[in-house]
Short mmCIF file of C-alpha atoms in Angstrom, two decimals:
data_model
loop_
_atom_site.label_atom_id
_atom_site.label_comp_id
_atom_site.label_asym_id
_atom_site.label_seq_id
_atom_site.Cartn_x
_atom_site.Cartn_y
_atom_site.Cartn_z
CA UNK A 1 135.75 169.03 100.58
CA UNK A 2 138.46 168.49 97.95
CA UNK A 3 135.92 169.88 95.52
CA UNK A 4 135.25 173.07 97.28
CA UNK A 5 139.07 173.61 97.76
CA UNK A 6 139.56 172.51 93.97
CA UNK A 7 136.97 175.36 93.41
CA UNK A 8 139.42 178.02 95.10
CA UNK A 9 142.45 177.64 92.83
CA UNK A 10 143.53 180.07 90.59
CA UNK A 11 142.23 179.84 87.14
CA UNK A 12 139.21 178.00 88.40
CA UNK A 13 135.92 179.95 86.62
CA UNK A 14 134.68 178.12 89.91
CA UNK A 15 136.70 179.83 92.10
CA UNK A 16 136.29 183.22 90.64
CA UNK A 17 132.36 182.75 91.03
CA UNK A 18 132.90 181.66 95.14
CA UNK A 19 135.55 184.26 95.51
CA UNK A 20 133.06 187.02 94.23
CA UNK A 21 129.58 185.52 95.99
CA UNK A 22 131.62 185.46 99.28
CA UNK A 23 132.97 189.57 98.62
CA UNK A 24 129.10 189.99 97.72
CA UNK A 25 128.09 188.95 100.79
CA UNK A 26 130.99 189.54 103.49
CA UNK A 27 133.47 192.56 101.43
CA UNK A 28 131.88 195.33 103.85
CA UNK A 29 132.28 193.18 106.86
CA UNK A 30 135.68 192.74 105.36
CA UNK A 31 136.57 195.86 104.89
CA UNK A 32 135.31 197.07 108.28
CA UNK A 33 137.50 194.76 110.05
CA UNK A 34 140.82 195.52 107.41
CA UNK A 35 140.02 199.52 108.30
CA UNK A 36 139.99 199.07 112.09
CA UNK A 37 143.17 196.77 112.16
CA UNK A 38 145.13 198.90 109.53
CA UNK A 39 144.29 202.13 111.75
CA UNK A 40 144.78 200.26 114.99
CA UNK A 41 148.26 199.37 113.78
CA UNK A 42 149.56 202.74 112.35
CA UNK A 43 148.21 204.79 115.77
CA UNK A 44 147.26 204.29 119.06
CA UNK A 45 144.23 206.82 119.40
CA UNK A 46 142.59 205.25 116.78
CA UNK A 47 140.93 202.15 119.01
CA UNK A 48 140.25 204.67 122.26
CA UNK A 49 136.91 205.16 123.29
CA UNK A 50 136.74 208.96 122.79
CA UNK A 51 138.47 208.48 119.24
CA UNK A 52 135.04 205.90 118.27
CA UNK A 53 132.25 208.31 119.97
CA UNK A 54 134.62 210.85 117.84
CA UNK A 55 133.69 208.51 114.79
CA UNK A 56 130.17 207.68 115.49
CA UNK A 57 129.57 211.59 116.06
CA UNK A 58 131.19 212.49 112.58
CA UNK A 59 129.17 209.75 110.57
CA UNK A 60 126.28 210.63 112.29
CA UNK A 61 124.56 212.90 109.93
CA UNK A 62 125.73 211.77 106.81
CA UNK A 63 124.30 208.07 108.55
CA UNK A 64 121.44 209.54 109.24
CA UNK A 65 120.62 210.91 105.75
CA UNK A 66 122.11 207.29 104.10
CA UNK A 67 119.27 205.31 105.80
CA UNK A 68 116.18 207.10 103.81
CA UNK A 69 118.27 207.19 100.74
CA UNK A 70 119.08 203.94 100.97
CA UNK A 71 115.20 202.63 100.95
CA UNK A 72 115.58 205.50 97.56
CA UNK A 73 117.67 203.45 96.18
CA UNK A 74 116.88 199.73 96.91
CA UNK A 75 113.80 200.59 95.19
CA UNK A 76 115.79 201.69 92.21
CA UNK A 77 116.15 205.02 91.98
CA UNK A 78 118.34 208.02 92.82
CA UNK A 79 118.45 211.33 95.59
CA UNK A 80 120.71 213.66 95.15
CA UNK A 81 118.73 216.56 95.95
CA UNK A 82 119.55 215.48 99.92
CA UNK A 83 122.71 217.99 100.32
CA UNK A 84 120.71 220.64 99.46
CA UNK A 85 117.58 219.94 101.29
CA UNK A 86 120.19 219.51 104.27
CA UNK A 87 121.31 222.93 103.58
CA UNK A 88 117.57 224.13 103.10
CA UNK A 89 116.38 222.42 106.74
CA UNK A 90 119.18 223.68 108.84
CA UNK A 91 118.79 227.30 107.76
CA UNK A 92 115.05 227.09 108.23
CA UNK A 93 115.68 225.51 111.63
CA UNK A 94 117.84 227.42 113.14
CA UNK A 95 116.47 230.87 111.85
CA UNK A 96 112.97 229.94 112.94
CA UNK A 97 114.38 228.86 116.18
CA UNK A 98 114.47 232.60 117.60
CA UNK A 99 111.36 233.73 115.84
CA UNK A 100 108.72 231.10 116.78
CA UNK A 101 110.65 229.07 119.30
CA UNK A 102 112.50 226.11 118.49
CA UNK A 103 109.26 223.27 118.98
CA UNK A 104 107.45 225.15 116.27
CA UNK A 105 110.53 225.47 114.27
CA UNK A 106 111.71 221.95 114.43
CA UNK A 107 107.95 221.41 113.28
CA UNK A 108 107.54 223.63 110.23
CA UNK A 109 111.03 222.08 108.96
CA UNK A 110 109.75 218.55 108.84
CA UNK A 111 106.92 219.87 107.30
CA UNK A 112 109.12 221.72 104.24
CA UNK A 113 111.07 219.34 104.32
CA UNK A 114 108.57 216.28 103.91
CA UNK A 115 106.95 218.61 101.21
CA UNK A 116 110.00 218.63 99.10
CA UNK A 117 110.23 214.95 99.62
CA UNK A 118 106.78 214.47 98.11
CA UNK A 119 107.36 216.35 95.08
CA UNK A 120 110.55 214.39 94.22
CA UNK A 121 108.28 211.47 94.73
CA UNK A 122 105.09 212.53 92.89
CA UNK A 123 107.54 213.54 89.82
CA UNK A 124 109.45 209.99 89.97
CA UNK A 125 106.63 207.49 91.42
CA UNK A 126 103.39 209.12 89.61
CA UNK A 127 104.60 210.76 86.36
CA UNK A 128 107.07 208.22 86.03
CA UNK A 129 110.09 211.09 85.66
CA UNK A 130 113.97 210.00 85.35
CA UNK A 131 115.18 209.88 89.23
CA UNK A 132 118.32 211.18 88.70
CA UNK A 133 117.19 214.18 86.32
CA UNK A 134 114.52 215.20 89.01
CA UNK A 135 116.74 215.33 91.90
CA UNK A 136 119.37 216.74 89.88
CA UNK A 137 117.17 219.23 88.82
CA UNK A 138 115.84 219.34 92.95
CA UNK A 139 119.36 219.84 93.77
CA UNK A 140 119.76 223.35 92.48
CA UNK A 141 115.96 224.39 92.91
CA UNK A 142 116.26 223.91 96.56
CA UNK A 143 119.84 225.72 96.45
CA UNK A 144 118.35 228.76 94.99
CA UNK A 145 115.21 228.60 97.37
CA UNK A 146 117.57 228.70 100.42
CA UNK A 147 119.11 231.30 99.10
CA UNK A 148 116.24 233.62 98.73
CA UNK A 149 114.45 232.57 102.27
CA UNK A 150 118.17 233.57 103.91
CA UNK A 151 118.66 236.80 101.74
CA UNK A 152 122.49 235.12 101.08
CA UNK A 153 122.80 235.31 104.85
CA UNK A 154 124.37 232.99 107.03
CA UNK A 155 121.56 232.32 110.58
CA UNK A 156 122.81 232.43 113.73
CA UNK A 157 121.17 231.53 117.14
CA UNK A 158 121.27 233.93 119.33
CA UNK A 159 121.26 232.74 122.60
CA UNK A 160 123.15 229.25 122.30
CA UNK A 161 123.31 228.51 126.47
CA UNK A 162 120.03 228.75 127.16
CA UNK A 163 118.07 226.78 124.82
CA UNK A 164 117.12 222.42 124.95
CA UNK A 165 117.03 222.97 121.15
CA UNK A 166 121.00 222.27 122.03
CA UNK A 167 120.21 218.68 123.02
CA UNK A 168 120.19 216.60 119.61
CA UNK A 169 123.52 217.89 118.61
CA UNK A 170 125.19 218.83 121.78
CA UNK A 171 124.29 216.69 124.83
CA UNK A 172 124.88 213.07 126.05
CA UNK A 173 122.96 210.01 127.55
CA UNK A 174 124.77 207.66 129.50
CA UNK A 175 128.34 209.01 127.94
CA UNK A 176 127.02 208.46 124.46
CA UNK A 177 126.67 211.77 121.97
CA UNK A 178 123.21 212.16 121.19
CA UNK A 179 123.26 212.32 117.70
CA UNK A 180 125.03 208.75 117.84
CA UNK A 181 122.05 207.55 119.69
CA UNK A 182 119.67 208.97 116.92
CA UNK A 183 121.87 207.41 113.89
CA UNK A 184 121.89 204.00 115.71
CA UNK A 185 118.04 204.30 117.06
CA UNK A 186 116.56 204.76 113.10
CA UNK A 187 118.74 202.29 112.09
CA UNK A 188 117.47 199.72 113.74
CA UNK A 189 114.07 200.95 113.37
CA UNK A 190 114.36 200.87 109.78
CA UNK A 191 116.45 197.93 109.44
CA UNK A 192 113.13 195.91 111.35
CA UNK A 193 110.58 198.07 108.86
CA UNK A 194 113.33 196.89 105.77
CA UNK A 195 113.66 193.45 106.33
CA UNK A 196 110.26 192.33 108.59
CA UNK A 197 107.64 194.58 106.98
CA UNK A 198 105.85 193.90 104.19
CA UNK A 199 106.60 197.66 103.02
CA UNK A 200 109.97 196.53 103.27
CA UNK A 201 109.80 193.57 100.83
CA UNK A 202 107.10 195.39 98.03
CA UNK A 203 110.26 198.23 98.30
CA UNK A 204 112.83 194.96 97.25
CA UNK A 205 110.77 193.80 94.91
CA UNK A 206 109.97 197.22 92.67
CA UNK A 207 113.84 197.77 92.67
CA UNK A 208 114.52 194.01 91.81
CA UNK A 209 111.84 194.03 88.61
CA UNK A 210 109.71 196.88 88.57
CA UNK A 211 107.66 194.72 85.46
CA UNK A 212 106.57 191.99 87.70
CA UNK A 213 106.04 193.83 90.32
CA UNK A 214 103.56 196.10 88.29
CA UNK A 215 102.13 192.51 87.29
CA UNK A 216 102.38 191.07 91.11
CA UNK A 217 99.70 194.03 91.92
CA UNK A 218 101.76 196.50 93.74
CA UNK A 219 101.28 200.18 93.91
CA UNK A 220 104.70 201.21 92.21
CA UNK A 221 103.81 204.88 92.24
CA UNK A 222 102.93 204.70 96.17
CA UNK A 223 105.86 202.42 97.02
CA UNK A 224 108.52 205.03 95.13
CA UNK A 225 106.45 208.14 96.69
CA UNK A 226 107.28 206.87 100.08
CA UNK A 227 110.70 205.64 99.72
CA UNK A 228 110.91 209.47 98.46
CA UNK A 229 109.16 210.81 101.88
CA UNK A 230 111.22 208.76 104.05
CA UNK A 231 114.70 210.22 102.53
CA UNK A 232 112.95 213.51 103.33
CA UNK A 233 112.41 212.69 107.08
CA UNK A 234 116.06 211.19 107.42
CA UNK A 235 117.52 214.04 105.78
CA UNK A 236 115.26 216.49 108.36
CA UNK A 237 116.45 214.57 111.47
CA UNK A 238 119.98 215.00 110.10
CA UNK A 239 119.20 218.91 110.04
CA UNK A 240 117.96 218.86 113.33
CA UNK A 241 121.48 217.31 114.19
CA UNK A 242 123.51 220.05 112.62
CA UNK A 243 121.55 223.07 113.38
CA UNK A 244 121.87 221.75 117.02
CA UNK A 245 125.45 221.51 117.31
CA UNK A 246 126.47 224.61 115.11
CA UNK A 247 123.95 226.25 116.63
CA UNK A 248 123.95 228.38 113.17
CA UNK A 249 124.38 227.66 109.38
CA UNK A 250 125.40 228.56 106.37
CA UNK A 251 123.55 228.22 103.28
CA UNK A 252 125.82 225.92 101.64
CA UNK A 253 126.35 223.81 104.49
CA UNK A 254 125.38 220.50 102.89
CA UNK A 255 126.51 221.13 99.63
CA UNK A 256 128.50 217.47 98.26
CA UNK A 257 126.79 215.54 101.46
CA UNK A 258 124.93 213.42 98.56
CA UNK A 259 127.45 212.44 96.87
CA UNK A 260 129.04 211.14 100.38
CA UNK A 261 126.11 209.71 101.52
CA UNK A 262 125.58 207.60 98.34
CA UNK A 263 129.26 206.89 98.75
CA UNK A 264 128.19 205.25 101.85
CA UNK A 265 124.93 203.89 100.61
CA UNK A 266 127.14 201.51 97.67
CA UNK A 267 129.86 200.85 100.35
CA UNK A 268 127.78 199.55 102.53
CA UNK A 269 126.30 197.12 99.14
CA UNK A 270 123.39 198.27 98.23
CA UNK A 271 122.95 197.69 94.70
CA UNK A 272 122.55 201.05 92.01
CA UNK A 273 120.93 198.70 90.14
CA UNK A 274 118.10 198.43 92.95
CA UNK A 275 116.88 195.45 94.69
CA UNK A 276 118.89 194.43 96.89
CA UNK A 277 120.62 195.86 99.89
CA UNK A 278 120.57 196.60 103.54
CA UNK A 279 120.34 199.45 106.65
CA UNK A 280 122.69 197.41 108.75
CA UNK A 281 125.25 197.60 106.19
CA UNK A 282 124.68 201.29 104.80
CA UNK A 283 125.83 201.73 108.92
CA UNK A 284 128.75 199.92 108.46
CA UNK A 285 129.93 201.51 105.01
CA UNK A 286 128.90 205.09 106.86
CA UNK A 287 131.32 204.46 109.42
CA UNK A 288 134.36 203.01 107.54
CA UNK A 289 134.12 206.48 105.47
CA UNK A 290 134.09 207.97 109.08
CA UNK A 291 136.99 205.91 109.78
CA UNK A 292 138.87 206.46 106.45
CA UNK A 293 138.61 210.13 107.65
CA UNK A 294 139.20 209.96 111.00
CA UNK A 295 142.77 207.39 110.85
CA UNK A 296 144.21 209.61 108.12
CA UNK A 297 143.52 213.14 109.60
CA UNK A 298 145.78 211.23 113.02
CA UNK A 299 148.22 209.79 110.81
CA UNK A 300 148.82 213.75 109.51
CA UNK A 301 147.60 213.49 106.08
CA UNK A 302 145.69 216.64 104.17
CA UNK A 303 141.74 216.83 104.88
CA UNK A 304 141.79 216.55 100.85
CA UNK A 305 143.36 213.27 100.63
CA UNK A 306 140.04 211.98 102.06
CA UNK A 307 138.27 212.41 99.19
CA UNK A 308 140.70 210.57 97.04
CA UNK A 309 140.75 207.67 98.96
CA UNK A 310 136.64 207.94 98.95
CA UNK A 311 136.74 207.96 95.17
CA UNK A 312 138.97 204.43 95.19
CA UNK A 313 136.59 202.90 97.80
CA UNK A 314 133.64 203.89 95.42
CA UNK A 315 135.29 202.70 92.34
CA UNK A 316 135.94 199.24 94.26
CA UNK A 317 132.80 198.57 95.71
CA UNK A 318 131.10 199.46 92.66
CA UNK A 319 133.16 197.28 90.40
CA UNK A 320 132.75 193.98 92.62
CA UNK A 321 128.97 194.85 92.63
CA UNK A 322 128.88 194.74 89.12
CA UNK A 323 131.34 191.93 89.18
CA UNK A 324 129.19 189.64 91.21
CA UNK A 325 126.26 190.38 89.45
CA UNK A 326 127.70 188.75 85.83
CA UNK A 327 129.86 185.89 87.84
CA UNK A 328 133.16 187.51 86.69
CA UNK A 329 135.82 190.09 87.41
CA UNK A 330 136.58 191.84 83.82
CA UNK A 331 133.67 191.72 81.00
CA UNK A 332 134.68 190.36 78.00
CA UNK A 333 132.96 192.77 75.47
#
């Protein structure tokens, strides 16, 4: 015991090491708690039950996009073509909605959509392209190709009352907001597929050493393909969401959700490096940005100041990664 405490004390490389394995481990459970009692404290709304269904309901799509990208990115690589394609899905949904009827149109959107998906991952898991250059490059692409389907045009539905296309953004079961119930439904879903699959540990081990994976016999170029198809679906089911309770949408509507949701994704710990990380926690670091939000827009502070406060949290979470990682806080060269 004296040992372990020993370890603890300042100056101690020991204690450094602990202090950083423990943040590894615990720092978003942490943080969750340190948001919700700092929040708690400074209002009164902030712990009501409306006020969290409020919460859940705002980090629903963003949630819902963060648990395909995350599999993206335990696996090593990068999305950030998923504001756009968010942008390109609701204005396909909801404009298709009074043409074909909104079964048909919820179809064809998860069928662009996965399409899209499956080039990203054909360019990064079969040609063996940069991840970040490709979406980057998918980013605009899809931009411009909303653009021309929509003429510049913002879609409307037209009759908004009468239609159960409403349900998966508007409606509620048992008290709870639908689109909460999705979030929370595919993340447990792919939290089990993550962690009790064997998809789920071939997509660990291609982020943690793609080399001996390649070596181990696994189908790198499949794994990555999939992981690429499955940000794809999340991002559609996310559209689905919106386009539901806007009930319309503009063409930029999801322009900077990637950089948000990967905000969330590295919150909630999983690594940039690739290899490591987890659904259950991409939920959690979802919802503290959802709470960062929520407990300064009631304590009367700017929308903007949300975004500087994001940046910090990124910078943070980032640097005790890394820090972790190398068994120290500050690099010596």
């Amino acid at each position: 015991m004296k040992a372990l405490l020993d370890s603890f004390k300042p100056g101690s490389k020991g204690g450094e090491i602990s202090v950083l394995q423990f943040f590894g481990k615990h720092g978003i459970s942490v943080a969750f708690v340190l948001c919700v009692v700092i929040f708690s404290l400074s209002t009164q709304k902030f712990l009501s039950t409306d006020n969290f269904l409020t919460v859940v309901m705002q980090a629903s799509i963003i949630g819902t996009i963060a648990l395909g990208v995350t599999f993206v990115v335990i696996g090593g690589n990068l999305d950030l073509s998923v504001g756009s394609l968010l942008s390109f899905a609701t204005v396909l949904v909801v404009d298709l909605h009074d043409k074909v009827g909104p079964g048909t149109a919820i179809l064809l959107m998860f069928v662009f959509t996965l399409l899209i998906g499956s080039i990203n991952g054909y360019l990064i898991g079969y040609l063996r392209l940069n991840s970040l250059i490709v979406t980057l490059g998918m980013l605009s692409a899809i931009q411009g190709i909303t653009l021309v389907y929509s003429g510049g045009k913002n879609v409307d539905i037209s009759d908004q009352t009468n239609t159960w296309f409403a349900f998966f953004g508007r409606e509620a079961l048992f008290g709870v907001p639908v689109p909460a119930i999705i979030f929370i439904v595919l993340g447990i879903i792919l939290q089990i597929v993550l962690l009790k699959t064997g998809f789920g540990r071939k997509i660990f081990a291609i982020g943690g050493n793609a080399t001996a994976s390649l070596f181990s016999g696994l189908r790198r170029n499949r794994l990555v393909f999939s992981t690429y198809l499955l940000s794809a679906f999340t991002t559609g089911c996310a559209a689905l969401i919106l386009g539901s309770r806007v009930m319309g949408s503009q063409n930029n509507v999801g322009e900077g959700y990637e950089l948000l949701v990967l905000a969330g994704v590295i919150l909630g710990g999983t690594s940039l490096l690739g290899g490591s990380g987890s659904i259950a926690r991409t939920v959690i670091g979802v919802l503290i940005l959802a709470m960062i939000q929520n407990g300064l827009l009631l304590l009367g502070f700017p929308y903007y100041t949300q975004w500087l406060v994001t940046w910090v949290v990124i910078i943070v979470a980032v640097w005790l990664d890394i820090a972790a990682k190398r068994g120290k806080l500050f690099s010596t060269y």
